[in-house]
Amino acid sequence: MQTLSETRCFGRTQHVLTHRSEATGTDMTFGLYLPPGAAAAAPVPLLWYLSGLTCTHENAMVKAGAQAHAAEAGIALCFPDTSPRGEGVADDDAYDLGQGAGFYVDATEAPWSPHFRMKSYLAGELPALLARHFPVDPGRQGITGHSMGGHGALTLAMTDPGRFRSVSAFSPICNPTESDWGRKQLTAYLGPDTERWAEADATRLMEATGLDIPLLLDTGTADQFWDLLGTEAFAAACARARAPAQIRLQPGYDHSYFFVSTFIADHIAFHAEALWS
């Protein structure tokens, strides 16, 4: 690993680091905030924040206002990138495919399959790297995310049972197999067989396996992308599965980081309750 920056933040440090990833075959950059009190003899819980389309590790790290609440709760925060990047990495002219739009899946189709392996990166490689080098407790993890990152948080929580104690999401893409924010990308990354898309769709996963950890979901009623998110389908699937879910519609809020920063304290408190219990 190489340290790109270390910045004093609410009594401890906001790190930005880069490393060579075996999963993606590229250099990957991520942010890691460690709260006061984190030490080898006292590792702290870890909350993952997955960002949305066009974002890097930096968007939520700078805009969400999460560090103050994480410091108070004694929780570390990891902000991964949204896709592999760099020379030789496939891309597309559209904002919602290619670099910045990895959708947290392992691509099987050309030209994406050599590098677009974000699920493997986040399910195995990066968590192991953090556990080796930083005072975080791999037995106490939660996951959250926004938009495409909310999709990633939900699907990772449901396809990696036992790893997370809690999951939350801001305006997640909940039903991508039925959305223009999904069908295009899943066809490109996973091929045209829609049965192969099931593990990348939180609504289908909820219907198939349910969820046995606490879930908090916030979406704004003025979200300009409401028709692409599938919130209603996911809520119905949660009800049928009797999942322990809180699904909140926030009056007048849109899809922006103003919305995320308004409710980030609620989400960190929600995770802290599960992670410190």
Coordinates of C-alpha atoms in Angstrom, one line a residue:
M1 CA 0.0 0.0 0.0
Q2 CA 1.0 3.6 -0.6
T3 CA -0.4 6.5 1.6
L4 CA -1.6 9.3 -0.6
S5 CA -2.7 11.5 2.3
E6 CA -3.3 11.6 6.1
T7 CA -5.5 14.4 7.4
R8 CA -6.4 15.2 11.0
C9 CA -10.2 14.8 11.4
F10 CA -12.4 14.8 14.5
G11 CA -9.6 13.7 16.8
R12 CA -8.0 11.0 14.6
T13 CA -7.1 10.5 10.9
Q14 CA -8.7 10.4 7.5
H15 CA -6.4 8.2 5.3
V16 CA -6.4 8.0 1.5
L17 CA -4.4 4.9 0.3
T18 CA -3.8 3.1 -2.9
H19 CA -2.7 -0.5 -3.6
R20 CA -2.4 -3.0 -6.4
S21 CA -5.5 -5.2 -6.5
E22 CA -5.3 -8.8 -7.5
A23 CA -9.1 -8.9 -8.0
T24 CA -9.2 -6.1 -10.5
G25 CA -5.6 -6.2 -11.8
T26 CA -5.4 -2.4 -11.3
D27 CA -4.3 0.1 -8.7
M28 CA -7.3 0.8 -6.4
T29 CA -7.7 3.8 -4.1
F30 CA -9.8 4.0 -1.0
G31 CA -10.5 6.2 2.0
L32 CA -10.3 5.0 5.6
Y33 CA -11.3 7.0 8.6
L34 CA -10.1 5.7 12.0
P35 CA -11.9 7.1 15.1
P36 CA -10.2 8.1 18.4
G37 CA -9.4 5.0 20.4
A38 CA -8.7 2.7 17.5
A39 CA -5.6 0.7 18.3
A40 CA -4.2 -2.8 17.8
A41 CA -5.2 -3.8 21.3
A42 CA -8.7 -2.3 20.8
P43 CA -9.9 -2.7 17.2
V44 CA -13.1 -0.9 16.3
P45 CA -16.1 -1.9 14.2
L46 CA -16.0 -1.1 10.5
L47 CA -18.7 0.5 8.4
W48 CA -18.4 0.4 4.6
Y49 CA -19.8 3.2 2.5
L50 CA -20.3 2.3 -1.2
S51 CA -20.8 5.3 -3.5
G52 CA -23.0 5.8 -6.6
L53 CA -22.6 6.3 -10.3
T54 CA -19.8 8.6 -11.5
C55 CA -18.3 8.8 -7.9
T56 CA -14.9 7.9 -6.6
H57 CA -13.8 7.2 -3.0
E58 CA -13.7 10.9 -2.5
N59 CA -17.4 11.9 -2.9
A60 CA -18.8 10.5 0.3
M61 CA -15.6 11.0 2.2
V62 CA -15.9 14.8 1.6
K63 CA -19.6 15.4 1.2
A64 CA -21.5 13.0 3.5
G65 CA -20.3 14.5 6.8
A66 CA -19.9 11.0 8.2
Q67 CA -16.7 11.3 10.2
A68 CA -18.0 13.4 13.1
H69 CA -20.7 10.8 13.8
A70 CA -18.3 7.9 13.3
A71 CA -15.8 9.5 15.7
E72 CA -18.6 9.8 18.4
A73 CA -19.7 6.2 17.8
G74 CA -16.2 4.8 17.7
I75 CA -16.6 3.3 14.3
A76 CA -14.1 3.2 11.4
L77 CA -15.4 4.1 7.9
C78 CA -14.1 2.7 4.6
F79 CA -14.9 4.5 1.3
P80 CA -13.9 2.3 -1.7
D81 CA -13.9 3.4 -5.3
T82 CA -16.8 2.5 -7.6
S83 CA -14.8 0.7 -10.3
P84 CA -11.4 -0.1 -11.5
R85 CA -9.6 2.7 -13.4
G86 CA -6.6 3.4 -15.5
E87 CA -4.9 2.8 -18.8
G88 CA -6.1 -0.4 -20.4
V89 CA -9.3 -0.6 -18.4
A90 CA -12.5 -0.8 -20.5
D91 CA -14.8 2.2 -20.5
D92 CA -17.8 3.6 -22.2
D93 CA -18.9 7.1 -23.3
A94 CA -22.0 6.9 -21.1
Y95 CA -21.8 8.0 -17.5
D96 CA -23.7 4.9 -16.3
L97 CA -21.4 2.1 -17.7
G98 CA -17.7 1.5 -17.4
Q99 CA -15.3 3.4 -15.2
G100 CA -17.3 5.0 -12.3
A101 CA -20.1 2.5 -12.8
G102 CA -18.9 -0.9 -11.7
F103 CA -22.3 -1.9 -10.1
Y104 CA -20.4 -4.0 -7.5
V105 CA -20.5 -7.2 -9.7
D106 CA -17.9 -9.5 -11.1
A107 CA -18.2 -9.1 -14.9
T108 CA -18.1 -12.2 -17.0
E109 CA -18.3 -10.6 -20.5
A110 CA -15.8 -8.9 -22.7
P111 CA -14.4 -6.3 -22.5
W112 CA -15.3 -5.9 -18.9
S113 CA -14.3 -9.2 -17.3
P114 CA -10.5 -8.7 -17.0
H115 CA -10.9 -5.8 -14.5
F116 CA -14.5 -5.3 -13.4
R117 CA -14.5 -7.6 -10.4
M118 CA -15.8 -5.2 -7.7
K119 CA -17.7 -7.9 -5.9
S120 CA -14.6 -10.0 -5.3
Y121 CA -12.6 -6.9 -4.4
L122 CA -15.1 -5.9 -1.7
A123 CA -16.1 -9.3 -0.5
G124 CA -12.6 -10.6 0.0
E125 CA -9.5 -8.7 -1.0
L126 CA -10.1 -5.2 0.6
P127 CA -11.6 -6.5 3.9
A128 CA -8.6 -8.8 4.3
L129 CA -6.1 -6.0 3.6
L130 CA -7.8 -3.7 6.2
A131 CA -7.8 -6.5 8.8
R132 CA -4.1 -7.1 8.3
H133 CA -3.0 -3.4 8.5
F134 CA -5.4 -1.5 10.5
P135 CA -7.1 -1.8 14.0
V136 CA -10.6 -2.8 12.6
D137 CA -12.6 -5.8 13.8
P138 CA -13.6 -8.1 11.0
G139 CA -16.2 -9.7 13.2
R140 CA -18.1 -6.3 13.5
Q141 CA -18.9 -5.0 10.1
G142 CA -21.8 -3.0 8.7
I143 CA -22.4 -1.7 5.2
T144 CA -24.2 1.3 3.7
G145 CA -24.3 3.1 0.4
H146 CA -26.0 5.6 -1.9
S147 CA -27.8 4.9 -5.2
M148 CA -25.7 2.3 -7.1
G149 CA -23.8 2.0 -3.8
G150 CA -27.0 1.3 -2.0
H151 CA -27.6 -1.5 -4.5
G152 CA -24.1 -2.8 -3.7
A153 CA -24.7 -2.6 0.0
L154 CA -28.0 -4.6 -0.2
T155 CA -26.7 -7.2 -2.5
L156 CA -23.4 -7.8 -0.7
A157 CA -25.2 -8.1 2.6
M158 CA -27.6 -10.7 1.1
T159 CA -24.9 -12.7 -0.8
D160 CA -22.3 -12.8 1.9
P161 CA -24.3 -14.1 4.9
G162 CA -22.7 -13.8 8.3
R163 CA -20.3 -11.1 7.4
F164 CA -22.4 -8.0 8.3
R165 CA -24.3 -7.2 11.4
S166 CA -26.4 -4.4 9.8
V167 CA -27.1 -2.9 6.4
S168 CA -28.5 0.5 5.3
A169 CA -29.0 2.4 2.1
F170 CA -29.8 5.9 0.8
S171 CA -31.9 5.9 -2.4
P172 CA -30.7 2.5 -3.5
I173 CA -31.3 0.9 -6.9
C174 CA -33.4 -1.9 -5.4
N175 CA -34.7 -3.7 -8.5
P176 CA -32.1 -3.2 -11.3
T177 CA -33.3 -6.1 -13.4
E178 CA -36.5 -4.1 -14.0
S179 CA -34.8 -0.7 -14.4
D180 CA -32.9 1.2 -17.0
W181 CA -30.3 1.6 -14.2
G182 CA -29.6 -2.1 -14.3
R183 CA -30.7 -3.9 -17.5
K184 CA -28.2 -2.1 -19.6
Q185 CA -25.3 -2.6 -17.2
L186 CA -26.1 -6.2 -16.2
T187 CA -26.4 -7.2 -19.9
A188 CA -23.0 -5.6 -20.5
Y189 CA -21.3 -7.1 -17.5
L190 CA -23.0 -10.5 -17.0
G191 CA -24.5 -11.2 -20.5
P192 CA -28.1 -11.5 -21.7
D193 CA -29.2 -14.5 -19.6
T194 CA -31.4 -12.7 -17.0
E195 CA -31.2 -15.7 -14.6
R196 CA -27.5 -14.7 -14.1
W197 CA -28.6 -11.3 -12.8
A198 CA -30.5 -12.6 -9.8
E199 CA -27.6 -12.1 -7.3
A200 CA -27.3 -8.5 -8.5
D201 CA -30.9 -7.6 -7.7
A202 CA -31.8 -6.9 -4.0
T203 CA -35.6 -7.4 -4.6
R204 CA -35.0 -10.8 -6.2
L205 CA -32.6 -11.8 -3.4
M206 CA -35.0 -10.7 -0.8
E207 CA -37.7 -12.8 -2.4
A208 CA -35.4 -15.8 -2.6
T209 CA -33.5 -15.7 0.7
G210 CA -34.8 -12.9 2.9
L211 CA -32.6 -11.1 5.3
D212 CA -31.9 -11.7 9.0
I213 CA -30.0 -8.6 10.0
P214 CA -31.4 -5.1 10.7
L215 CA -32.0 -3.0 7.6
L216 CA -32.6 0.8 7.3
L217 CA -33.5 2.4 3.9
D218 CA -34.2 6.1 3.3
T219 CA -35.4 7.5 0.0
G220 CA -36.7 11.0 -0.7
T221 CA -40.2 11.5 -2.1
A222 CA -38.8 14.2 -4.5
D223 CA -36.0 11.9 -5.8
Q224 CA -35.7 12.7 -9.4
F225 CA -34.7 9.1 -10.2
W226 CA -37.7 7.5 -8.3
D227 CA -38.8 5.5 -11.3
L228 CA -35.4 3.9 -11.7
L229 CA -35.0 2.8 -8.0
G230 CA -37.6 0.1 -7.5
T231 CA -38.3 1.1 -3.9
E232 CA -41.9 -0.1 -4.0
A233 CA -41.0 -3.5 -5.3
F234 CA -38.3 -3.9 -2.6
A235 CA -40.6 -2.8 0.2
A236 CA -43.2 -5.4 -1.0
A237 CA -40.5 -8.1 -1.0
C238 CA -39.4 -7.2 2.5
A239 CA -43.0 -7.4 3.7
R240 CA -43.4 -10.9 2.1
A241 CA -40.1 -12.0 3.6
R242 CA -40.9 -10.5 7.0
A243 CA -37.5 -9.0 7.0
P244 CA -36.4 -6.7 9.9
A245 CA -36.6 -3.6 7.7
Q246 CA -37.2 0.1 8.3
I247 CA -38.1 1.7 5.0
R248 CA -38.6 5.5 5.3
L249 CA -39.8 7.9 2.6
Q250 CA -38.4 11.3 3.5
P251 CA -40.8 14.2 2.3
G252 CA -39.3 16.6 -0.2
Y253 CA -35.8 15.2 -0.3
D254 CA -34.0 14.4 -3.6
H255 CA -31.1 12.2 -4.7
S256 CA -28.3 14.5 -3.8
Y257 CA -25.6 14.5 -1.0
F258 CA -27.7 17.2 0.7
F259 CA -30.1 14.3 1.4
V260 CA -27.4 11.8 2.4
S261 CA -25.8 14.3 4.8
T262 CA -29.2 15.1 6.4
F263 CA -29.7 11.4 7.4
I264 CA -26.1 10.1 7.8
A265 CA -26.3 10.5 11.6
D266 CA -29.3 8.3 11.8
H267 CA -27.6 5.6 9.7
I268 CA -24.4 5.7 11.7
A269 CA -26.4 5.5 15.0
F270 CA -28.4 2.6 13.5
H271 CA -25.1 0.7 12.7
A272 CA -23.5 1.6 16.0
E273 CA -26.3 -0.1 17.9
A274 CA -25.8 -3.3 15.9
L275 CA -22.0 -3.2 15.8
W276 CA -21.4 -2.5 19.5
S277 CA -24.1 -4.9 20.8

